Amino acid sequence: MMPEAGHYALVLALVLALVQAVVPIIGARRRDPALMNVAASTASAQFMFALISFGALTASHMVSDFSVANVFENSHSLKPMLYKITGVWGNHEGSMMLWVFILALFGALVAVFGGNLPATLRANVLAAQAWIAAAFYLFILTTSNPFLRIANPPVEGRDLNPVLQDIGLALHPPLLYLGYVGFSISFSFAVAALIEGRIDAAWARWVRPWTLVAWIFLTLGIAMGSYWAYYELGWGGWWFWDPVENASLMPWLSGTALLHSALVMEKRNALKIWTILLAILTFSLSLLGTFLVRSGVLTSVHAFATDPARGVFILAILIFFIGGGFALYAWRAGSLKQGGLFAPVSREGALVLNNLLLTTACATVFVGTLYPLALEALAADKISVGAPFFNLTFGPLFVPLLIAVPFGPLLAWKRGDLLGASQRLIAAGLLALAGVALVMAWSWGGPALAPFGVGLAIFVIVGAVSDLVERCGLIRKPALALKRARGLPASTWGTAFAHAGLGLTLLGIVCETTWSDERIATMRAGDQTMVGGYSVRLDGFAQRHGPNYREVTAQFAVARNGAAIGVMEPSKRNFVTRGSATTEAALMTRGFSQLYISLGDLSADGTIAVRLYHKPLVLLIWLGTVVMVFGGGLSLMDRRLRVGAPRPARSAKALQPAE
Amino acid sequence: MPFVISAGWFRAALLAAMLAMPAVALAVQPDEIMKDPAQEARARNLSRELRCMVCQNQSIDDSDAPLARDLRLLVRERIGAGDSDGQVINFLVARYGEFVLLKPRFELHTLLLWGVPPAVLVLGALALWVNARRRRAPASSVPEIAPLSAEEQRRLRRLISDDGRGK
């Protein structure tokens, strides 16, 4: 009964989306408030039904209703409850359900918080949002129905892929989808602006918080996925330039560009057409990511061709929205007026440079990811594009971008003073040079580029800090600094944190890739080995039983300079139902660095293959992204930008009841 | 319930349990490592540039597939036989085709792949330059402002009249 109710709710959501896709646009044309207001109610109702539908699927998983094919294929009665719930989106059908659920959520949020939008803009935005929702409801209902029943229900399920039975699955996909799908709002705003043929600074002010929210979630989602891969896959890699990762990196790059260009548009009324284009592009790349991951085209072009129903449907969605978006853009962009002149050396100029480099980086990832697919499909020629290609092309693009980052916030709008900005960055520059010299002396004869990487990271971090120091006058008038610091807009702090976070991530990347120490050894109980200055001794093995697996763990005693500092217990898990196994690496955190041990094969003579790593400052990679996200959050707190309302604070007070 | 193994007889049972598990091998196995550290370092660097053909975009250095192991051993064999890095790569390409390279060679069929990033950068910069020049030219610099609609006029009046305090 429950799955049928979920299925029915999904159909109702589709119907509501169709109404929402048509009626408000007519209303906006005729300036009929009644018709326009349909959008807000349908968006909320649509969310209700999407919630019911998603809830029904989740409930089926929680009670292990194996008469539902989706539950049977991806669950097991012995699976811990957390994984029963996260298993909902650990498969194709369920992940698409999560997609539309979040899409409906965002639509409802615009309806609720968009009260201060001009009525026609709100109607058009929600209508555009409904077009996307309708397409995906149709996709699920026709090709990926998660509510299908099995005629003769089996007693037990097939269990979830063991690699996915991890807390990572609880966080990574929802965060990533909140990011992907969040960009649909920017897209809908762009489409609405093009339909109306009007766009102004206020539009940018409304779009920016939504873009920022999506960006925050996407950043967290990517970082979370990276950390998950790092500890789960067992060999300590954290970024693989895998097409699936690239699919999420592309919208991140263009979304980051969009954040910055929307800033120019809001403050200076310039770059309008470009901002609209980026908004369309960013969501197009999110759709492309969904297509790449969901159609099976990545495994092989041929796999896609043999079971094309889903792939072709998503491809049609892709063509419709991307093609439609760009056609609308080509048709209407001419009617948008450009404004706001600026000199090449100015805040605007710096943000344009940021956009140029980010867009090029995005194009690089795009061509690197899709070229092999295109070549195979069109010319039956197989090539591979992997990490060495991206390191060579993507890396050099980020160097000028990172050098430019500290300059941007120091330049004035309209016409900036490059010399003045450089003077204010002298401290950062000197510290960076000192860092380069120090690292060079310490690692003499080592990798030639690494010291410069460290120097660049220091420049970015200290540069972000010196912007704050400058703005609150810490050096000129220290007495007033605290007061002025408090008076700075939250978005200024946000910028500084976001940029400093970028520097931290860079520092982590440089240190981890350059000075990571690896030891591959065959050990037996009592053996000892050294890695990164730590001595590690294998003490013995133990066997454990988990809820749906058996595992063998190895105990390693870790010591530094003769003093014991702890025990590490990597393990190998064998999952009974699927007959597959996972390696669970053991991690020990020392400051921002980590020791990492994962197990290989046990051979008949009682020895075991072991991989040990010492990864210096590796945690900074993810800590940096968290700092970036914190900066984004601060910007979001900025009263001038808060989602919902640039409403004066005193009116809120006036509305409070007397106590 | 965890318990540490001490009794010797139990080790056999444990061993049996582990051997019964499907192999989750490490990428590089201890027995593959070459005696000469310099040669081993070269082998590792080469391994990162070579694709495990049965895997999804993984290098043979990262992959635990049997084929990747065979390729790693092959690379080490060639290095041991005195091949230069270029010779090892050529040997593998001759045997398995260009698919084995994670960084495709710059050739006619990869022209677009290598050409797009610099082309986007250069064309983008050029477009910006042209745009900036055109915009610096006088006239047409005053943006036209669309007149407010009746509804917006009303909203404006309302906002002005109550001093921006909303309701």
PDB file of N, CA and C in Angstrom, chain B residues 23 25-27 32 52 54-55 60 63-73:
ATOM      1  N   ALA B  23      39.724 -11.741  -2.982  1.00  0.00           N
ATOM      2  CA  ALA B  23      40.948 -10.954  -2.903  1.00  0.00           C
ATOM      3  C   ALA B  23      40.654  -9.464  -3.051  1.00  0.00           C
ATOM      4  N   ALA B  25      43.165  -6.984  -3.200  1.00  0.00           N
ATOM      5  CA  ALA B  25      44.609  -6.842  -3.174  1.00  0.00           C
ATOM      6  C   ALA B  25      44.957  -5.371  -3.064  1.00  0.00           C
ATOM      7  N   LEU B  26      46.153  -5.083  -2.631  1.00  0.00           N
ATOM      8  CA  LEU B  26      46.661  -3.723  -2.720  1.00  0.00           C
ATOM      9  C   LEU B  26      47.086  -3.489  -4.150  1.00  0.00           C
ATOM     10  N   ALA B  27      47.244  -2.236  -4.504  1.00  0.00           N
ATOM     11  CA  ALA B  27      47.725  -1.957  -5.840  1.00  0.00           C
ATOM     12  C   ALA B  27      49.122  -2.555  -6.001  1.00  0.00           C
ATOM     13  N   GLU B  32      56.501  -7.063  -5.892  1.00  0.00           N
ATOM     14  CA  GLU B  32      56.776  -6.463  -7.195  1.00  0.00           C
ATOM     15  C   GLU B  32      57.958  -5.496  -7.149  1.00  0.00           C
ATOM     16  N   CYS B  52      45.173   1.218 -16.509  1.00  0.00           N
ATOM     17  CA  CYS B  52      44.736  -0.154 -16.395  1.00  0.00           C
ATOM     18  C   CYS B  52      43.523  -0.272 -17.307  1.00  0.00           C
ATOM     19  N   VAL B  54      41.266  -2.398 -18.057  1.00  0.00           N
ATOM     20  CA  VAL B  54      39.963  -2.971 -17.707  1.00  0.00           C
ATOM     21  C   VAL B  54      39.282  -2.162 -16.592  1.00  0.00           C
ATOM     22  N   CYS B  55      39.951  -1.104 -16.115  1.00  0.00           N
ATOM     23  CA  CYS B  55      39.384  -0.331 -15.005  1.00  0.00           C
ATOM     24  C   CYS B  55      38.778   0.962 -15.541  1.00  0.00           C
ATOM     25  N   ILE B  60      47.671   2.101 -13.548  1.00  0.00           N
ATOM     26  CA  ILE B  60      48.059   0.781 -13.068  1.00  0.00           C
ATOM     27  C   ILE B  60      48.682   0.885 -11.689  1.00  0.00           C
ATOM     28  N   SER B  63      45.484   0.695  -9.400  1.00  0.00           N
ATOM     29  CA  SER B  63      44.498  -0.367  -9.567  1.00  0.00           C
ATOM     30  C   SER B  63      44.949  -1.673  -8.929  1.00  0.00           C
ATOM     31  N   ASP B  64      43.972  -2.419  -8.410  1.00  0.00           N
ATOM     32  CA  ASP B  64      44.300  -3.722  -7.847  1.00  0.00           C
ATOM     33  C   ASP B  64      43.877  -4.855  -8.779  1.00  0.00           C
ATOM     34  N   ALA B  65      43.542  -4.522 -10.020  1.00  0.00           N
ATOM     35  CA  ALA B  65      43.135  -5.561 -10.961  1.00  0.00           C
ATOM     36  C   ALA B  65      44.352  -6.407 -11.364  1.00  0.00           C
ATOM     37  N   PRO B  66      44.116  -7.685 -11.643  1.00  0.00           N
ATOM     38  CA  PRO B  66      45.235  -8.556 -12.057  1.00  0.00           C
ATOM     39  C   PRO B  66      45.967  -8.011 -13.283  1.00  0.00           C
ATOM     40  N   LEU B  67      45.218  -7.431 -14.236  1.00  0.00           N
ATOM     41  CA  LEU B  67      45.860  -6.909 -15.435  1.00  0.00           C
ATOM     42  C   LEU B  67      46.847  -5.796 -15.077  1.00  0.00           C
ATOM     43  N   ALA B  68      46.451  -4.952 -14.125  1.00  0.00           N
ATOM     44  CA  ALA B  68      47.328  -3.863 -13.714  1.00  0.00           C
ATOM     45  C   ALA B  68      48.626  -4.432 -13.144  1.00  0.00           C
ATOM     46  N   ARG B  69      48.488  -5.511 -12.383  1.00  0.00           N
ATOM     47  CA  ARG B  69      49.684  -6.142 -11.808  1.00  0.00           C
ATOM     48  C   ARG B  69      50.592  -6.665 -12.922  1.00  0.00           C
ATOM     49  N   ASP B  70      49.979  -7.298 -13.922  1.00  0.00           N
ATOM     50  CA  ASP B  70      50.774  -7.799 -15.044  1.00  0.00           C
ATOM     51  C   ASP B  70      51.518  -6.662 -15.722  1.00  0.00           C
ATOM     52  N   LEU B  71      50.807  -5.540 -15.902  1.00  0.00           N
ATOM     53  CA  LEU B  71      51.435  -4.403 -16.575  1.00  0.00           C
ATOM     54  C   LEU B  71      52.563  -3.823 -15.723  1.00  0.00           C
ATOM     55  N   ARG B  72      52.326  -3.761 -14.408  1.00  0.00           N
ATOM     56  CA  ARG B  72      53.380  -3.232 -13.529  1.00  0.00           C
ATOM     57  C   ARG B  72      54.628  -4.109 -13.610  1.00  0.00           C
ATOM     58  N   LEU B  73      54.399  -5.413 -13.634  1.00  0.00           N
ATOM     59  CA  LEU B  73      55.544  -6.325 -13.728  1.00  0.00           C
ATOM     60  C   LEU B  73      56.249  -6.155 -15.065  1.00  0.00           C
TER      61      LEU B  73
END
